[in-house]
PDB file of C-alpha atoms and ligand atoms in Angstrom:
ATOM      1  CA  UNK A  16      79.641 118.973 100.630  1.00  0.00           C
ATOM      2  CA  UNK A  17      80.253 120.745  97.357  1.00  0.00           C
ATOM      3  CA  UNK A  18      80.130 119.025  93.939  1.00  0.00           C
ATOM      4  CA  UNK A  19      83.366 117.569  92.704  1.00  0.00           C
ATOM      5  CA  UNK A  20      84.756 115.519  89.848  1.00  0.00           C
ATOM      6  CA  UNK A  21      85.926 111.967  90.597  1.00  0.00           C
ATOM      7  CA  UNK A  22      88.780 110.373  88.639  1.00  0.00           C
ATOM      8  CA  UNK A  23      89.826 106.725  88.569  1.00  0.00           C
ATOM      9  CA  UNK A  24      93.149 106.808  86.708  1.00  0.00           C
ATOM     10  CA  UNK A  25      94.726 103.667  85.240  1.00  0.00           C
ATOM     11  CA  UNK A  26      98.216 104.444  86.540  1.00  0.00           C
ATOM     12  CA  UNK A  27     100.154 106.691  88.891  1.00  0.00           C
ATOM     13  CA  UNK A  28     101.292 108.676  85.858  1.00  0.00           C
ATOM     14  CA  UNK A  29      97.642 109.272  84.882  1.00  0.00           C
ATOM     15  CA  UNK A  30      96.860 110.251  88.484  1.00  0.00           C
ATOM     16  CA  UNK A  31      99.644 112.845  88.410  1.00  0.00           C
ATOM     17  CA  UNK A  32      98.398 114.158  85.043  1.00  0.00           C
ATOM     18  CA  UNK A  33      94.836 114.394  86.364  1.00  0.00           C
ATOM     19  CA  UNK A  34      95.954 116.400  89.371  1.00  0.00           C
ATOM     20  CA  UNK A  35      98.195 118.619  87.264  1.00  0.00           C
ATOM     21  CA  UNK A  36      95.111 119.528  85.237  1.00  0.00           C
ATOM     22  CA  UNK A  37      93.133 120.225  88.443  1.00  0.00           C
ATOM     23  CA  UNK A  38      95.314 122.297  90.793  1.00  0.00           C
ATOM     24  CA  UNK A  39      92.501 122.484  93.376  1.00  0.00           C
ATOM     25  CA  UNK A  40      92.139 118.707  93.366  1.00  0.00           C
ATOM     26  CA  UNK A  41      93.419 116.103  95.860  1.00  0.00           C
ATOM     27  CA  UNK A  42      94.542 112.492  95.732  1.00  0.00           C
ATOM     28  CA  UNK A  43      92.104 110.131  97.417  1.00  0.00           C
ATOM     29  CA  UNK A  44      93.586 107.010  99.016  1.00  0.00           C
ATOM     30  CA  UNK A  45      91.552 105.253 101.730  1.00  0.00           C
ATOM     31  CA  UNK A  46      89.436 108.329 102.373  1.00  0.00           C
ATOM     32  CA  UNK A  47      89.595 107.796 106.148  1.00  0.00           C
ATOM     33  CA  UNK A  48      90.854 111.330 106.755  1.00  0.00           C
ATOM     34  CA  UNK A  49      89.897 113.177 103.584  1.00  0.00           C
ATOM     35  CA  UNK A  50      86.230 112.104 103.407  1.00  0.00           C
ATOM     36  CA  UNK A  51      85.518 113.252 106.995  1.00  0.00           C
ATOM     37  CA  UNK A  52      87.202 116.562 106.115  1.00  0.00           C
ATOM     38  CA  UNK A  53      84.919 116.966 103.090  1.00  0.00           C
ATOM     39  CA  UNK A  54      81.872 116.166 105.205  1.00  0.00           C
ATOM     40  CA  UNK A  55      82.897 118.761 107.775  1.00  0.00           C
ATOM     41  CA  UNK A  56      83.702 121.206 104.960  1.00  0.00           C
ATOM     42  CA  UNK A  57      87.284 121.541 106.186  1.00  0.00           C
ATOM     43  CA  UNK A  58      88.396 120.784 102.621  1.00  0.00           C
ATOM     44  CA  UNK A  59      86.638 121.525  99.352  1.00  0.00           C
ATOM     45  CA  UNK A  60      88.695 120.105  96.464  1.00  0.00           C
ATOM     46  CA  UNK A  61      87.451 120.548  92.899  1.00  0.00           C
ATOM     47  CA  UNK A  62      88.519 116.997  91.970  1.00  0.00           C
ATOM     48  CA  UNK A  63      89.301 113.742  93.736  1.00  0.00           C
ATOM     49  CA  UNK A  64      91.883 111.556  92.016  1.00  0.00           C
ATOM     50  CA  UNK A  65      91.639 108.039  93.404  1.00  0.00           C
ATOM     51  CA  UNK A  66      94.883 106.130  93.896  1.00  0.00           C
ATOM     52  CA  UNK A  67      93.653 103.422  96.292  1.00  0.00           C
ATOM     53  CA  UNK A  68      93.230 100.832  93.502  1.00  0.00           C
ATOM     54  CA  UNK A  69      96.653 101.295  91.867  1.00  0.00           C
ATOM     55  CA  UNK A  70      98.635  98.053  92.292  1.00  0.00           C
ATOM     56  CA  UNK A  71     101.903  99.838  91.497  1.00  0.00           C
ATOM     57  CA  UNK A  72     101.507 101.826  94.748  1.00  0.00           C
ATOM     58  CA  UNK A  73     100.664  98.821  96.876  1.00  0.00           C
ATOM     59  CA  UNK A  74     102.456  96.000  98.593  1.00  0.00           C
ATOM     60  CA  UNK A  75     105.428  95.140 100.734  1.00  0.00           C
ATOM     61  CA  UNK A  76     108.825  94.070  99.482  1.00  0.00           C
ATOM     62  CA  UNK A  77     111.976  93.240 101.355  1.00  0.00           C
ATOM     63  CA  UNK A  78     115.366  94.329 100.138  1.00  0.00           C
ATOM     64  CA  UNK A  79     118.744  93.799 101.714  1.00  0.00           C
ATOM     65  CA  UNK A  80     118.407  95.445 105.115  1.00  0.00           C
ATOM     66  CA  UNK A  81     115.097  97.190 104.411  1.00  0.00           C
ATOM     67  CA  UNK A  82     111.351  96.799 104.145  1.00  0.00           C
ATOM     68  CA  UNK A  83     109.724  98.924 101.439  1.00  0.00           C
ATOM     69  CA  UNK A  84     105.987  99.582 101.633  1.00  0.00           C
ATOM     70  CA  UNK A  85     103.878 101.070  98.848  1.00  0.00           C
ATOM     71  CA  UNK A  86     102.030 104.271  99.710  1.00  0.00           C
ATOM     72  CA  UNK A  87      98.587 102.829  98.933  1.00  0.00           C
ATOM     73  CA  UNK A  88      99.092  99.763 101.114  1.00  0.00           C
ATOM     74  CA  UNK A  89      96.287  99.568 103.678  1.00  0.00           C
ATOM     75  CA  UNK A  90      97.157  99.396 107.362  1.00  0.00           C
ATOM     76  CA  UNK A  91      95.623  95.879 107.580  1.00  0.00           C
ATOM     77  CA  UNK A  92      97.940  94.604 104.831  1.00  0.00           C
ATOM     78  CA  UNK A  93     100.971  95.922 106.720  1.00  0.00           C
ATOM     79  CA  UNK A  94      99.724  94.397 109.976  1.00  0.00           C
ATOM     80  CA  UNK A  95      99.159  91.021 108.288  1.00  0.00           C
ATOM     81  CA  UNK A  96     102.254  90.985 106.067  1.00  0.00           C
ATOM     82  CA  UNK A  97     104.479  87.995 106.908  1.00  0.00           C
ATOM     83  CA  UNK A  98     107.473  89.982 105.651  1.00  0.00           C
ATOM     84  CA  UNK A  99     106.786  92.921 107.997  1.00  0.00           C
ATOM     85  CA  UNK A 100     105.964  90.655 110.923  1.00  0.00           C
ATOM     86  CA  UNK A 101     109.266  88.854 110.475  1.00  0.00           C
ATOM     87  CA  UNK A 102     111.550  91.783 109.652  1.00  0.00           C
ATOM     88  CA  UNK A 103     109.955  94.617 111.614  1.00  0.00           C
ATOM     89  CA  UNK A 104     107.337  93.227 114.019  1.00  0.00           C
ATOM     90  CA  UNK A 105     107.004  96.572 115.833  1.00  0.00           C
ATOM     91  CA  UNK A 106     105.715  98.163 112.613  1.00  0.00           C
ATOM     92  CA  UNK A 107     103.206  95.338 112.093  1.00  0.00           C
ATOM     93  CA  UNK A 108     102.029  95.858 115.685  1.00  0.00           C
ATOM     94  CA  UNK A 109     101.672  99.603 115.081  1.00  0.00           C
ATOM     95  CA  UNK A 110      99.622  99.098 111.902  1.00  0.00           C
ATOM     96  CA  UNK A 111      97.437  96.516 113.655  1.00  0.00           C
ATOM     97  CA  UNK A 112      96.577  99.023 116.390  1.00  0.00           C
ATOM     98  CA  UNK A 113      95.374 101.834 114.128  1.00  0.00           C
ATOM     99  CA  UNK A 114      91.695 102.712 114.515  1.00  0.00           C
ATOM    100  CA  UNK A 115      89.250  99.879 113.917  1.00  0.00           C
ATOM    101  CA  UNK A 116      88.961  97.169 111.252  1.00  0.00           C
ATOM    102  CA  UNK A 117      87.267  99.490 108.762  1.00  0.00           C
ATOM    103  CA  UNK A 118      89.944 102.172 109.136  1.00  0.00           C
ATOM    104  CA  UNK A 119      92.682  99.539 108.810  1.00  0.00           C
ATOM    105  CA  UNK A 120      91.107  98.017 105.706  1.00  0.00           C
ATOM    106  CA  UNK A 121      90.740 101.340 103.883  1.00  0.00           C
ATOM    107  CA  UNK A 122      93.356 103.701 105.372  1.00  0.00           C
ATOM    108  CA  UNK A 123      96.840 103.670 103.846  1.00  0.00           C
ATOM    109  CA  UNK A 124     100.405 104.401 104.880  1.00  0.00           C
ATOM    110  CA  UNK A 125     100.755 107.193 102.300  1.00  0.00           C
ATOM    111  CA  UNK A 126      97.454 108.783 103.311  1.00  0.00           C
ATOM    112  CA  UNK A 127      98.400 108.704 106.975  1.00  0.00           C
ATOM    113  CA  UNK A 128     101.749 110.420 106.523  1.00  0.00           C
ATOM    114  CA  UNK A 129     100.478 112.916 103.911  1.00  0.00           C
ATOM    115  CA  UNK A 130      97.672 113.899 106.267  1.00  0.00           C
ATOM    116  CA  UNK A 131     100.178 114.235 109.159  1.00  0.00           C
ATOM    117  CA  UNK A 132      97.662 114.157 111.971  1.00  0.00           C
ATOM    118  CA  UNK A 133      99.577 115.058 115.152  1.00  0.00           C
ATOM    119  CA  UNK A 134      98.188 111.946 116.873  1.00  0.00           C
ATOM    120  CA  UNK A 135      98.797 109.495 114.011  1.00  0.00           C
ATOM    121  CA  UNK A 136     100.901 106.408 114.648  1.00  0.00           C
ATOM    122  CA  UNK A 137     103.026 105.947 111.527  1.00  0.00           C
ATOM    123  CA  UNK A 138     104.882 109.308 111.802  1.00  0.00           C
ATOM    124  CA  UNK A 139     106.583 108.168 115.039  1.00  0.00           C
ATOM    125  CA  UNK A 140     107.776 104.978 113.318  1.00  0.00           C
ATOM    126  CA  UNK A 141     109.065 106.856 110.279  1.00  0.00           C
ATOM    127  CA  UNK A 142     111.070 109.267 112.439  1.00  0.00           C
ATOM    128  CA  UNK A 143     112.428 106.619 114.846  1.00  0.00           C
ATOM    129  CA  UNK A 144     113.421 104.350 111.962  1.00  0.00           C
ATOM    130  CA  UNK A 145     114.874 107.238 109.895  1.00  0.00           C
ATOM    131  CA  UNK A 146     112.659 106.083 107.023  1.00  0.00           C
ATOM    132  CA  UNK A 147     112.939 107.527 103.497  1.00  0.00           C
ATOM    133  CA  UNK A 148     109.821 108.702 101.662  1.00  0.00           C
ATOM    134  CA  UNK A 149     109.954 108.325  97.873  1.00  0.00           C
ATOM    135  CA  UNK A 150     107.658 110.554  95.852  1.00  0.00           C
ATOM    136  CA  UNK A 151     107.145 110.993  92.122  1.00  0.00           C
ATOM    137  CA  UNK A 152     109.962 113.561  92.148  1.00  0.00           C
ATOM    138  CA  UNK A 153     112.397 113.012  95.058  1.00  0.00           C
ATOM    139  CA  UNK A 154     113.336 111.180  98.207  1.00  0.00           C
ATOM    140  CA  UNK A 155     112.746 112.767 101.611  1.00  0.00           C
ATOM    141  CA  UNK A 156     114.126 111.826 105.014  1.00  0.00           C
ATOM    142  CA  UNK A 157     111.443 111.377 107.689  1.00  0.00           C
ATOM    143  CA  UNK A 158     113.127 114.086 109.781  1.00  0.00           C
ATOM    144  CA  UNK A 159     112.467 116.650 107.039  1.00  0.00           C
ATOM    145  CA  UNK A 160     109.082 115.228 105.925  1.00  0.00           C
ATOM    146  CA  UNK A 161     106.957 116.213 108.948  1.00  0.00           C
ATOM    147  CA  UNK A 162     106.872 119.998 109.255  1.00  0.00           C
ATOM    148  CA  UNK A 163     104.057 120.748 111.726  1.00  0.00           C
ATOM    149  CA  UNK A 164     100.353 120.393 112.406  1.00  0.00           C
ATOM    150  CA  UNK A 165      98.912 118.596 109.328  1.00  0.00           C
ATOM    151  CA  UNK A 166     101.903 119.980 107.458  1.00  0.00           C
ATOM    152  CA  UNK A 167     104.512 118.075 105.469  1.00  0.00           C
ATOM    153  CA  UNK A 168     107.291 118.831 103.010  1.00  0.00           C
ATOM    154  CA  UNK A 169     105.073 117.614 100.111  1.00  0.00           C
ATOM    155  CA  UNK A 170     104.517 120.115  97.323  1.00  0.00           C
ATOM    156  CA  UNK A 171     101.088 120.522  95.730  1.00  0.00           C
ATOM    157  CA  UNK A 172     100.369 117.547  93.479  1.00  0.00           C
ATOM    158  CA  UNK A 173     103.325 115.523  94.779  1.00  0.00           C
ATOM    159  CA  UNK A 174     102.581 111.807  95.043  1.00  0.00           C
ATOM    160  CA  UNK A 175     104.117 109.532  97.669  1.00  0.00           C
ATOM    161  CA  UNK A 176     105.076 106.270  95.981  1.00  0.00           C
ATOM    162  CA  UNK A 177     106.629 104.275  98.827  1.00  0.00           C
ATOM    163  CA  UNK A 178     108.373 104.381 102.178  1.00  0.00           C
ATOM    164  CA  UNK A 179     111.671 102.614 102.862  1.00  0.00           C
ATOM    165  CA  UNK A 180     112.335 101.408 106.401  1.00  0.00           C
ATOM    166  CA  UNK A 181     115.931 100.365 107.086  1.00  0.00           C
ATOM    167  CA  UNK A 182     115.854  97.431 109.473  1.00  0.00           C
ATOM    168  CA  UNK A 183     116.992  98.137 113.044  1.00  0.00           C
ATOM    169  CA  UNK A 184     118.487  95.557 115.373  1.00  0.00           C
ATOM    170  CA  UNK A 185     115.558  96.045 117.699  1.00  0.00           C
ATOM    171  CA  UNK A 186     112.413  98.146 117.644  1.00  0.00           C
ATOM    172  CA  UNK A 187     109.391  98.563 119.872  1.00  0.00           C
ATOM    173  CA  UNK A 188     106.119 100.455 119.865  1.00  0.00           C
ATOM    174  CA  UNK A 189     103.751 101.378 122.689  1.00  0.00           C
ATOM    175  CA  UNK A 190     100.657 103.565 122.522  1.00  0.00           C
ATOM    176  CA  UNK A 191      98.206 104.923 125.057  1.00  0.00           C
ATOM    177  CA  UNK A 192      95.167 105.282 122.775  1.00  0.00           C
ATOM    178  CA  UNK A 193      92.203 107.585 122.946  1.00  0.00           C
ATOM    179  CA  UNK A 194      89.607 104.940 123.833  1.00  0.00           C
ATOM    180  CA  UNK A 195      87.110 105.774 121.058  1.00  0.00           C
ATOM    181  CA  UNK A 196      89.293 106.633 118.042  1.00  0.00           C
ATOM    182  CA  UNK A 197      92.480 104.786 119.067  1.00  0.00           C
ATOM    183  CA  UNK A 198      94.521 107.821 117.961  1.00  0.00           C
ATOM    184  CA  UNK A 199      97.544 108.229 120.225  1.00  0.00           C
ATOM    185  CA  UNK A 200      97.263 110.309 123.370  1.00  0.00           C
ATOM    186  CA  UNK A 201     100.917 109.379 123.572  1.00  0.00           C
ATOM    187  CA  UNK A 202     102.728 106.812 121.441  1.00  0.00           C
ATOM    188  CA  UNK A 203     106.424 105.955 121.417  1.00  0.00           C
ATOM    189  CA  UNK A 204     108.456 104.138 118.787  1.00  0.00           C
ATOM    190  CA  UNK A 205     112.021 103.205 119.663  1.00  0.00           C
ATOM    191  CA  UNK A 206     114.683 101.740 117.386  1.00  0.00           C
ATOM    192  CA  UNK A 207     118.204 100.591 118.095  1.00  0.00           C
ATOM    193  CA  UNK A 208     120.787 100.470 115.326  1.00  0.00           C
ATOM    194  CA  UNK A 209     124.349  99.593 116.349  1.00  0.00           C
ATOM    195  CA  UNK A 210     125.228 101.851 119.279  1.00  0.00           C
ATOM    196  CA  UNK A 211     122.617 104.432 118.293  1.00  0.00           C
ATOM    197  CA  UNK A 212     119.032 104.734 119.482  1.00  0.00           C
ATOM    198  CA  UNK A 213     116.245 106.838 117.978  1.00  0.00           C
ATOM    199  CA  UNK A 214     113.033 107.396 119.915  1.00  0.00           C
ATOM    200  CA  UNK A 215     110.072 109.361 118.561  1.00  0.00           C
ATOM    201  CA  UNK A 216     106.827 110.345 120.252  1.00  0.00           C
ATOM    202  CA  UNK A 217     103.473 111.021 118.628  1.00  0.00           C
ATOM    203  CA  UNK A 218     100.276 112.489 120.074  1.00  0.00           C
ATOM    204  CA  UNK A 219     101.849 115.099 122.323  1.00  0.00           C
ATOM    205  CA  UNK A 220     102.786 117.861 119.923  1.00  0.00           C
ATOM    206  CA  UNK A 221     102.117 119.245 116.433  1.00  0.00           C
ATOM    207  CA  UNK A 222     104.512 116.710 114.874  1.00  0.00           C
ATOM    208  CA  UNK A 223     106.544 113.697 115.985  1.00  0.00           C
ATOM    209  CA  UNK A 224     109.224 114.587 118.519  1.00  0.00           C
ATOM    210  CA  UNK A 225     112.536 112.913 119.128  1.00  0.00           C
ATOM    211  CA  UNK A 226     113.604 112.721 122.775  1.00  0.00           C
ATOM    212  CA  UNK A 227     117.375 113.060 122.848  1.00  0.00           C
ATOM    213  CA  UNK A 228     117.734 112.585 126.604  1.00  0.00           C
ATOM    214  CA  UNK A 229     115.925 109.234 126.363  1.00  0.00           C
ATOM    215  CA  UNK A 230     117.944 108.253 123.288  1.00  0.00           C
ATOM    216  CA  UNK A 231     121.263 108.998 125.051  1.00  0.00           C
ATOM    217  CA  UNK A 232     120.255 107.035 128.155  1.00  0.00           C
ATOM    218  CA  UNK A 233     119.156 104.081 126.036  1.00  0.00           C
ATOM    219  CA  UNK A 234     122.320 104.190 123.943  1.00  0.00           C
ATOM    220  CA  UNK A 235     124.237 103.606 127.187  1.00  0.00           C
ATOM    221  CA  UNK A 236     121.855 100.985 128.573  1.00  0.00           C
ATOM    222  CA  UNK A 237     119.026  99.668 126.408  1.00  0.00           C
ATOM    223  CA  UNK A 238     116.648  98.678 129.184  1.00  0.00           C
ATOM    224  CA  UNK A 239     113.440 100.271 130.529  1.00  0.00           C
ATOM    225  CA  UNK A 240     115.218 100.912 133.846  1.00  0.00           C
ATOM    226  CA  UNK A 241     117.562 103.341 132.067  1.00  0.00           C
ATOM    227  CA  UNK A 242     114.628 105.751 131.711  1.00  0.00           C
ATOM    228  CA  UNK A 243     113.282 105.503 135.232  1.00  0.00           C
ATOM    229  CA  UNK A 244     114.888 108.673 136.593  1.00  0.00           C
ATOM    230  CA  UNK A 245     114.297 110.770 133.482  1.00  0.00           C
ATOM    231  CA  UNK A 246     111.383 113.173 133.172  1.00  0.00           C
ATOM    232  CA  UNK A 247     109.837 114.387 129.956  1.00  0.00           C
ATOM    233  CA  UNK A 248     108.965 118.094 130.271  1.00  0.00           C
ATOM    234  CA  UNK A 249     105.299 119.038 129.848  1.00  0.00           C
ATOM    235  CA  UNK A 250     105.924 122.619 128.664  1.00  0.00           C
ATOM    236  CA  UNK A 251     104.353 123.212 125.271  1.00  0.00           C
ATOM    237  CA  UNK A 252     102.708 119.787 124.978  1.00  0.00           C
ATOM    238  CA  UNK A 253      99.166 119.308 123.657  1.00  0.00           C
ATOM    239  CA  UNK A 254      96.652 120.065 126.394  1.00  0.00           C
ATOM    240  CA  UNK A 255      93.027 119.245 125.602  1.00  0.00           C
ATOM    241  CA  UNK A 256      89.951 117.437 126.878  1.00  0.00           C
ATOM    242  CA  UNK A 257      91.545 114.030 126.262  1.00  0.00           C
ATOM    243  CA  UNK A 258      94.593 114.676 128.421  1.00  0.00           C
ATOM    244  CA  UNK A 259      96.469 117.508 130.073  1.00  0.00           C
ATOM    245  CA  UNK A 260     100.023 118.382 129.062  1.00  0.00           C
ATOM    246  CA  UNK A 261     101.276 117.033 132.434  1.00  0.00           C
ATOM    247  CA  UNK A 262      99.492 113.718 131.968  1.00  0.00           C
ATOM    248  CA  UNK A 263     100.840 113.373 128.417  1.00  0.00           C
ATOM    249  CA  UNK A 264     104.372 114.051 129.698  1.00  0.00           C
ATOM    250  CA  UNK A 265     103.928 111.293 132.274  1.00  0.00           C
ATOM    251  CA  UNK A 266     102.582 108.946 129.591  1.00  0.00           C
ATOM    252  CA  UNK A 267     105.618 109.562 127.379  1.00  0.00           C
ATOM    253  CA  UNK A 268     107.852 108.114 130.130  1.00  0.00           C
ATOM    254  CA  UNK A 269     105.560 105.125 130.641  1.00  0.00           C
ATOM    255  CA  UNK A 270     105.145 104.432 126.908  1.00  0.00           C
ATOM    256  CA  UNK A 271     108.879 104.818 126.303  1.00  0.00           C
ATOM    257  CA  UNK A 272     109.630 102.163 128.939  1.00  0.00           C
ATOM    258  CA  UNK A 273     106.969  99.885 127.450  1.00  0.00           C
ATOM    259  CA  UNK A 274     108.330 100.403 123.932  1.00  0.00           C
ATOM    260  CA  UNK A 275     111.826  99.431 125.105  1.00  0.00           C
ATOM    261  CA  UNK A 276     110.409  96.376 126.874  1.00  0.00           C
ATOM    262  CA  UNK A 277     108.574  95.442 123.666  1.00  0.00           C
ATOM    263  CA  UNK A 278     111.789  95.858 121.689  1.00  0.00           C
ATOM    264  CA  UNK A 279     113.487  93.450 124.089  1.00  0.00           C
ATOM    265  CA  UNK A 280     110.630  90.997 123.673  1.00  0.00           C
ATOM    266  CA  UNK A 281     109.668  91.360 127.323  1.00  0.00           C
TER     267      UNK A 281
HETATM  268  C1  FAD B 317      87.596 106.453 113.254  1.00  0.00           C
HETATM  269  C2  FAD B 317      89.031 106.647 112.858  1.00  0.00           C
HETATM  270  C3  FAD B 317      90.022 106.210 113.702  1.00  0.00           C
HETATM  271  C4  FAD B 317      91.361 106.394 113.365  1.00  0.00           C
HETATM  272  N1  FAD B 317      92.318 105.959 114.244  1.00  0.00           N
HETATM  273  C5  FAD B 317      93.622 106.121 113.922  1.00  0.00           C
HETATM  274  C6  FAD B 317      94.655 105.657 114.799  1.00  0.00           C
HETATM  275  O1  FAD B 317      94.428 105.038 115.837  1.00  0.00           O
HETATM  276  N2  FAD B 317      95.940 105.897 114.434  1.00  0.00           N
HETATM  277  C7  FAD B 317      96.275 106.507 113.257  1.00  0.00           C
HETATM  278  O2  FAD B 317      97.454 106.683 112.958  1.00  0.00           O
HETATM  279  N3  FAD B 317      95.317 106.943 112.383  1.00  0.00           N
HETATM  280  C8  FAD B 317      94.011 106.754 112.692  1.00  0.00           C
HETATM  281  N4  FAD B 317      93.046 107.177 111.816  1.00  0.00           N
HETATM  282  C9  FAD B 317      93.466 107.828 110.539  1.00  0.00           C
HETATM  283  C10 FAD B 317      93.715 106.747 109.504  1.00  0.00           C
HETATM  284  O3  FAD B 317      94.953 106.126 109.749  1.00  0.00           O
HETATM  285  C11 FAD B 317      93.703 107.256 108.060  1.00  0.00           C
HETATM  286  O4  FAD B 317      93.701 106.122 107.289  1.00  0.00           O
HETATM  287  C12 FAD B 317      94.880 108.059 107.572  1.00  0.00           C
HETATM  288  O5  FAD B 317      95.028 109.182 108.369  1.00  0.00           O
HETATM  289  C13 FAD B 317      94.640 108.548 106.145  1.00  0.00           C
HETATM  290  O6  FAD B 317      94.870 107.537 105.209  1.00  0.00           O
HETATM  291  P1  FAD B 317      93.914 107.389 103.949  1.00  0.00           P
HETATM  292  O7  FAD B 317      94.561 106.385 103.059  1.00  0.00           O
HETATM  293  O8  FAD B 317      92.544 107.103 104.394  1.00  0.00           O
HETATM  294  O9  FAD B 317      94.059 108.822 103.263  1.00  0.00           O
HETATM  295  P2  FAD B 317      92.957 109.800 102.643  1.00  0.00           P
HETATM  296  O10 FAD B 317      91.951 110.152 103.665  1.00  0.00           O
HETATM  297  O11 FAD B 317      92.466 109.256 101.350  1.00  0.00           O
HETATM  298  O12 FAD B 317      93.891 111.068 102.322  1.00  0.00           O
HETATM  299  C14 FAD B 317      94.424 111.827 103.370  1.00  0.00           C
HETATM  300  C15 FAD B 317      95.319 112.918 102.752  1.00  0.00           C
HETATM  301  O13 FAD B 317      96.482 112.329 102.189  1.00  0.00           O
HETATM  302  C16 FAD B 317      96.601 112.665 100.791  1.00  0.00           C
HETATM  303  N5  FAD B 317      97.198 111.467 100.177  1.00  0.00           N
HETATM  304  C17 FAD B 317      96.729 110.192 100.271  1.00  0.00           C
HETATM  305  N6  FAD B 317      97.598 109.358  99.672  1.00  0.00           N
HETATM  306  C18 FAD B 317      98.615 110.119  99.173  1.00  0.00           C
HETATM  307  C19 FAD B 317      99.813 109.834  98.460  1.00  0.00           C
HETATM  308  N7  FAD B 317     100.158 108.575  98.131  1.00  0.00           N
HETATM  309  N8  FAD B 317     100.616 110.854  98.129  1.00  0.00           N
HETATM  310  C20 FAD B 317     100.313 112.128  98.458  1.00  0.00           C
HETATM  311  N9  FAD B 317      99.195 112.477  99.151  1.00  0.00           N
HETATM  312  C21 FAD B 317      98.364 111.473  99.497  1.00  0.00           C
HETATM  313  C22 FAD B 317      95.185 112.991 100.345  1.00  0.00           C
HETATM  314  O14 FAD B 317      95.189 113.869  99.234  1.00  0.00           O
HETATM  315  C23 FAD B 317      94.653 113.670 101.601  1.00  0.00           C
HETATM  316  O15 FAD B 317      95.083 115.017 101.639  1.00  0.00           O
HETATM  317  C24 FAD B 317      91.707 107.010 112.121  1.00  0.00           C
HETATM  318  C25 FAD B 317      90.696 107.416 111.252  1.00  0.00           C
HETATM  319  C26 FAD B 317      89.367 107.240 111.613  1.00  0.00           C
HETATM  320  C27 FAD B 317      88.303 107.677 110.648  1.00  0.00           C
END
């Protein structure tokens, strides 16, 4: 690991200033993705600007029809938040199933979506819930935020401040985890709002995928049985030592039915 300068700014504004002065630097939140990358020499920033301790980037608040979560809120805090458990229990369940206790205590929502691991859990929830990502300079829709493998719409030095989740009528989450890391081999988040349904899959491709055929079937009949005759195509899906593309395609169907069952409280 190469030498680097560490900054502990007093505010988000100071963090942005510090990174502006160090264009090869990176924000450091929970370090659960960035520190392993440094150790493996997959990243070599000149500076690390810590944001994990900044209270202004942390916490959960409820607004009319929405839950808003600060970017530096650890996964464990989301999982344990009474407000999230009441308003959006599927999101609390998702956060509670990320990694292990250490990852959940350190890793943050903002770090997870900025890193955009193709097997991460939160991206599926953001896309299915049509969440809005607020940064220091703009607001981005989840559909435009995730661009590809570890790639987002964030510009260099752009800081995620919070994510706004509009509340659906029903939502459900189901994941088939890699047994060691708990990253998704296939994970499905489904949300129903009025007559519309959005369903997003993580773990099977370079970025979260919406499955329109499943959404249309569920808009007509929001029950697991509505998906029974539908197949998810395996062409182009991730194919590696954890699971073949065909197995992942099969899992998408199974996880989608489980997510719908979870949304119905079954
Ligand atoms: C053993 C293990 C198991 C895991 N299992 C899972 C799992 O089951 N599911 C899952 O989804 N994830 C899993 N993860 C990943 C975990 O969720 C990480 O916490 C997350 O990917 C990164 O969050 P972080 O706060 O640690 O970010 P960091 O590692 O600190 O940063 C990651 C990247 O995001 C950038 N960044 C951080 N915060 C911001 C911000 N506010 N604005 C702009 N950029 C920012 C950083 O500059 C860096 O590029 C696992 C990780 C480990 C180590």
